[in-house]
Each structure stands twice: as C-alpha cells, then as structure tokens.
mmCIF file of C-alpha atoms in Angstrom:
data_model
loop_
_atom_site.group_PDB
_atom_site.id
_atom_site.type_symbol
_atom_site.label_atom_id
_atom_site.label_comp_id
_atom_site.label_asym_id
_atom_site.label_seq_id
_atom_site.Cartn_x
_atom_site.Cartn_y
_atom_site.Cartn_z
ATOM 1 C CA MET A 1 0.000 0.000 0.000
ATOM 2 C CA LEU A 2 1.069 3.563 -0.637
ATOM 3 C CA LYS A 3 0.209 6.426 1.671
ATOM 4 C CA GLY A 4 -2.185 9.044 0.345
ATOM 5 C CA ILE A 5 -3.285 7.013 -2.687
ATOM 6 C CA ASP A 6 -6.825 5.685 -2.885
ATOM 7 C CA PRO A 7 -6.637 1.879 -2.416
ATOM 8 C CA LEU A 8 -9.106 1.421 -5.287
ATOM 9 C CA LEU A 9 -6.348 2.476 -7.704
ATOM 10 C CA THR A 10 -4.645 -0.732 -8.815
ATOM 11 C CA PRO A 11 -1.000 -0.882 -9.939
ATOM 12 C CA ASP A 12 -2.176 -1.183 -13.563
ATOM 13 C CA LEU A 13 -4.403 1.864 -13.235
ATOM 14 C CA LEU A 14 -1.663 3.881 -11.524
ATOM 15 C CA LYS A 15 0.683 3.012 -14.394
ATOM 16 C CA VAL A 16 -1.860 4.169 -16.969
ATOM 17 C CA LEU A 17 -2.497 7.437 -15.133
ATOM 18 C CA ALA A 18 1.243 8.098 -14.944
ATOM 19 C CA GLU A 19 1.732 7.350 -18.661
ATOM 20 C CA MET A 20 -1.114 9.571 -19.826
ATOM 21 C CA GLY A 21 -0.136 12.989 -21.120
ATOM 22 C CA HIS A 22 -1.893 16.330 -21.353
ATOM 23 C CA GLY A 23 -5.034 15.977 -23.458
ATOM 24 C CA ASP A 24 -5.206 12.187 -23.211
ATOM 25 C CA ALA A 25 -8.570 10.816 -22.101
ATOM 26 C CA ILE A 26 -9.537 8.016 -19.768
ATOM 27 C CA VAL A 27 -12.967 6.373 -19.806
ATOM 28 C CA ILE A 28 -14.758 5.266 -16.639
ATOM 29 C CA ALA A 29 -17.510 2.903 -17.751
ATOM 30 C CA ASP A 30 -20.398 0.890 -16.386
ATOM 31 C CA ALA A 31 -20.545 -2.914 -16.487
ATOM 32 C CA ASN A 32 -22.640 -2.895 -19.685
ATOM 33 C CA PHE A 33 -20.063 -0.922 -21.698
ATOM 34 C CA THR A 34 -18.550 -2.527 -24.817
ATOM 35 C CA ALA A 35 -15.025 -2.078 -23.481
ATOM 36 C CA ALA A 36 -13.374 -5.178 -24.994
ATOM 37 C CA ARG A 37 -14.445 -4.315 -28.540
ATOM 38 C CA LEU A 38 -13.764 -0.584 -28.310
ATOM 39 C CA ALA A 39 -10.338 -1.243 -26.765
ATOM 40 C CA THR A 40 -9.209 -2.869 -30.022
ATOM 41 C CA GLU A 41 -10.809 -0.395 -32.430
ATOM 42 C CA GLY A 42 -8.933 2.769 -33.281
ATOM 43 C CA ARG A 43 -6.027 3.291 -30.917
ATOM 44 C CA SER A 44 -5.341 0.068 -28.979
ATOM 45 C CA LYS A 45 -5.827 0.653 -25.273
ATOM 46 C CA PRO A 46 -5.812 -1.222 -21.987
ATOM 47 C CA VAL A 47 -9.014 -2.199 -20.223
ATOM 48 C CA ILE A 48 -8.642 -2.069 -16.468
ATOM 49 C CA HIS A 49 -11.258 -3.907 -14.413
ATOM 50 C CA LEU A 50 -12.351 -2.583 -11.035
ATOM 51 C CA PRO A 51 -14.672 -5.338 -9.801
ATOM 52 C CA GLY A 52 -17.054 -4.193 -7.106
ATOM 53 C CA ALA A 53 -16.474 -0.489 -7.795
ATOM 54 C CA ASP A 54 -19.138 1.831 -9.142
ATOM 55 C CA VAL A 55 -18.637 4.703 -11.589
ATOM 56 C CA LEU A 56 -18.872 7.435 -8.947
ATOM 57 C CA ARG A 57 -16.281 5.782 -6.686
ATOM 58 C CA ALA A 58 -13.917 5.027 -9.584
ATOM 59 C CA SER A 59 -14.227 8.587 -10.918
ATOM 60 C CA ARG A 60 -13.453 10.064 -7.514
ATOM 61 C CA ALA A 61 -10.392 7.807 -7.126
ATOM 62 C CA VAL A 62 -8.995 8.600 -10.583
ATOM 63 C CA LEU A 63 -9.553 12.330 -10.198
ATOM 64 C CA SER A 64 -7.830 12.316 -6.816
ATOM 65 C CA LEU A 65 -4.589 12.001 -8.827
ATOM 66 C CA MET A 66 -5.439 13.637 -12.145
ATOM 67 C CA ASN A 67 -6.239 17.240 -13.058
ATOM 68 C CA LEU A 68 -8.782 17.857 -15.790
ATOM 69 C CA ASP A 69 -7.718 19.744 -18.907
ATOM 70 C CA ALA A 70 -8.172 23.483 -18.313
ATOM 71 C CA ALA A 71 -7.324 24.246 -21.959
ATOM 72 C CA VAL A 72 -10.658 22.925 -23.259
ATOM 73 C CA GLU A 73 -14.185 24.104 -22.522
ATOM 74 C CA GLN A 74 -15.542 20.664 -21.670
ATOM 75 C CA PRO A 75 -12.932 18.229 -20.305
ATOM 76 C CA VAL A 76 -15.714 15.878 -19.179
ATOM 77 C CA ALA A 77 -18.049 13.966 -21.480
ATOM 78 C CA TYR A 78 -20.718 11.445 -20.613
ATOM 79 C CA MET A 79 -22.957 9.208 -22.713
ATOM 80 C CA GLN A 80 -26.285 10.872 -23.402
ATOM 81 C CA VAL A 81 -29.311 8.823 -22.371
ATOM 82 C CA CYS A 82 -31.206 7.808 -25.527
ATOM 83 C CA ALA A 83 -34.713 9.153 -26.158
ATOM 84 C CA MET A 84 -34.523 11.754 -23.422
ATOM 85 C CA PRO A 85 -34.798 15.534 -23.835
ATOM 86 C CA ASP A 86 -31.682 17.691 -24.135
ATOM 87 C CA GLY A 87 -30.203 18.481 -20.762
ATOM 88 C CA TYR A 88 -31.456 15.265 -19.141
ATOM 89 C CA ARG A 89 -29.026 13.540 -16.785
ATOM 90 C CA SER A 90 -29.611 10.201 -15.089
ATOM 91 C CA ARG A 91 -29.266 9.919 -11.324
ATOM 92 C CA LEU A 92 -25.735 8.561 -11.711
ATOM 93 C CA GLN A 93 -24.779 11.317 -14.140
ATOM 94 C CA ARG A 94 -26.125 13.931 -11.718
ATOM 95 C CA ASP A 95 -24.192 12.312 -8.854
ATOM 96 C CA VAL A 96 -20.895 12.297 -10.774
ATOM 97 C CA VAL A 97 -21.339 15.902 -11.945
ATOM 98 C CA ALA A 98 -22.191 16.929 -8.362
ATOM 99 C CA MET A 99 -19.011 15.214 -7.133
ATOM 100 C CA LEU A 100 -16.976 17.033 -9.808
ATOM 101 C CA GLU A 101 -18.386 20.353 -8.610
ATOM 102 C CA GLN A 102 -18.102 19.558 -4.894
ATOM 103 C CA ASP A 103 -14.482 18.379 -5.184
ATOM 104 C CA GLY A 104 -13.509 21.351 -7.375
ATOM 105 C CA HIS A 105 -12.720 19.372 -10.543
ATOM 106 C CA ALA A 106 -15.232 20.915 -12.955
ATOM 107 C CA ARG A 107 -18.410 22.949 -13.174
ATOM 108 C CA SER A 108 -21.614 21.481 -14.566
ATOM 109 C CA GLU A 109 -21.273 23.409 -17.847
ATOM 110 C CA GLN A 110 -17.859 21.782 -18.372
ATOM 111 C CA CYS A 111 -19.591 18.394 -18.642
ATOM 112 C CA GLU A 112 -20.878 17.515 -22.093
ATOM 113 C CA ALA A 113 -23.592 15.002 -22.983
ATOM 114 C CA VAL A 114 -22.497 13.082 -26.088
ATOM 115 C CA GLU A 115 -24.742 10.916 -28.258
ATOM 116 C CA ARG A 116 -24.002 7.202 -27.802
ATOM 117 C CA PHE A 117 -22.236 6.489 -31.116
ATOM 118 C CA ALA A 118 -20.323 9.784 -31.022
ATOM 119 C CA PHE A 119 -19.229 8.804 -27.494
ATOM 120 C CA TYR A 120 -17.948 5.487 -28.883
ATOM 121 C CA ASP A 121 -15.917 7.450 -31.461
ATOM 122 C CA ARG A 122 -14.258 9.407 -28.661
ATOM 123 C CA VAL A 123 -13.575 6.208 -26.732
ATOM 124 C CA ARG A 124 -11.756 4.781 -29.754
ATOM 125 C CA GLU A 125 -9.198 7.582 -29.343
ATOM 126 C CA ALA A 126 -8.972 7.377 -25.541
ATOM 127 C CA PHE A 127 -5.871 6.220 -23.696
ATOM 128 C CA ALA A 128 -7.561 3.583 -21.519
ATOM 129 C CA ILE A 129 -10.910 2.233 -20.339
ATOM 130 C CA VAL A 130 -11.720 1.552 -16.695
ATOM 131 C CA LEU A 131 -14.557 -0.961 -16.457
ATOM 132 C CA THR A 132 -16.540 -0.913 -13.213
ATOM 133 C CA SER A 133 -19.278 -3.205 -11.916
ATOM 134 C CA ASP A 134 -21.864 -0.406 -11.990
ATOM 135 C CA LEU A 135 -25.168 -1.657 -13.432
ATOM 136 C CA GLN A 136 -26.582 1.827 -14.112
ATOM 137 C CA PRO A 137 -27.083 2.168 -17.893
ATOM 138 C CA TYR A 138 -25.402 5.146 -19.584
ATOM 139 C CA GLY A 139 -22.942 5.366 -16.691
ATOM 140 C CA ASN A 140 -20.002 6.151 -18.968
ATOM 141 C CA PHE A 141 -17.685 9.138 -18.552
ATOM 142 C CA LEU A 142 -14.639 10.390 -20.384
ATOM 143 C CA PHE A 143 -12.147 12.588 -18.527
ATOM 144 C CA LYS A 144 -9.490 14.580 -20.392
ATOM 145 C CA LYS A 145 -6.212 14.899 -18.490
ATOM 146 C CA GLY A 146 -4.724 18.295 -17.766
ATOM 147 C CA VAL A 147 -1.327 19.404 -16.536
ATOM 148 C CA ILE A 148 0.298 19.847 -13.161
ATOM 149 C CA GLY A 149 2.690 22.719 -13.010
ATOM 150 C CA GLU A 150 3.569 26.140 -11.795
ATOM 151 C CA ALA A 151 1.921 29.330 -12.979
ATOM 152 C CA LEU A 152 3.582 30.901 -16.013
ATOM 153 C CA ASP A 153 5.988 33.725 -15.356
ATOM 154 C CA VAL A 154 4.795 36.537 -17.617
#
C-alpha cells in the first residue's frame, strides 16, 4: 500500500495514469459498456477492471490524482441517455457531476452530454478504459487529463 493514494487504484491503473499525457482521455464505464471491442478499435488501449467499484467511486479515485484539462471548454463527457430531452441527466450522471463540482474538478457546464455512437468514437481515441461493476445504464464518462505545473511567469 502507498500512503495518500486511494486503495481502489490498482498498480495497472496507476501506471496508466502516470503514462497519460496532457489531453489524453480516460474512460470510466459501467458494467454494460462494450469495453473489450472498443479497446481494439482505433487506438489500442488497456481495459482495467475494477470489480465491485461503481462509476462514482472510480471517478473520484482517478480524479484524486489527475487534473482535468483546463485548456478545453468541456474536459468531461458522458454518454447521453437515448430518447430523453436535451439536458437530461440520469441519477448517476447527476451524482458524478455533483461530485466534480463539490471536489472542485469541474463545473456542470464543463460536462458535455455526447450521443451514444459519437461517445464510442471518442472512446476509440482514448488512452484507456476503466470498467466498473456499476449496473446503471449510460454510466459512462470520459475525462481529459490536464497538466500539473507552476503558474507561467509573464
């Protein structure tokens, strides 16, 4: 065990987070997500399983070590629930967005709903997929990594 690191973060997941660069994206997905297929399409990527973890818990653990990209308007994307009006968020989506706001990661308007197949396109270019045991449909998020550094001297 390492001090100060969430025990949910496995050695494989820690390695992926360390290897990711600015602008790379990581997907936190529910148990129904087509991770195995999407991991081989487009850019090949690892699938990291977190059995017993839900999307909210996994997102909180990952973001405890990773800044979101401040250089883009919406560093967070989530899969839009089909056949629902614009602006609709499921309970899980609302909970994750609330956690992002509460923990100071992102504001609600920095979180973008993305149509299912367009979300899959983004996943194909992601760095890695974290597959949870969450049974909530449409519980899929994409987080774009930012930088850690000092303020620019101007």
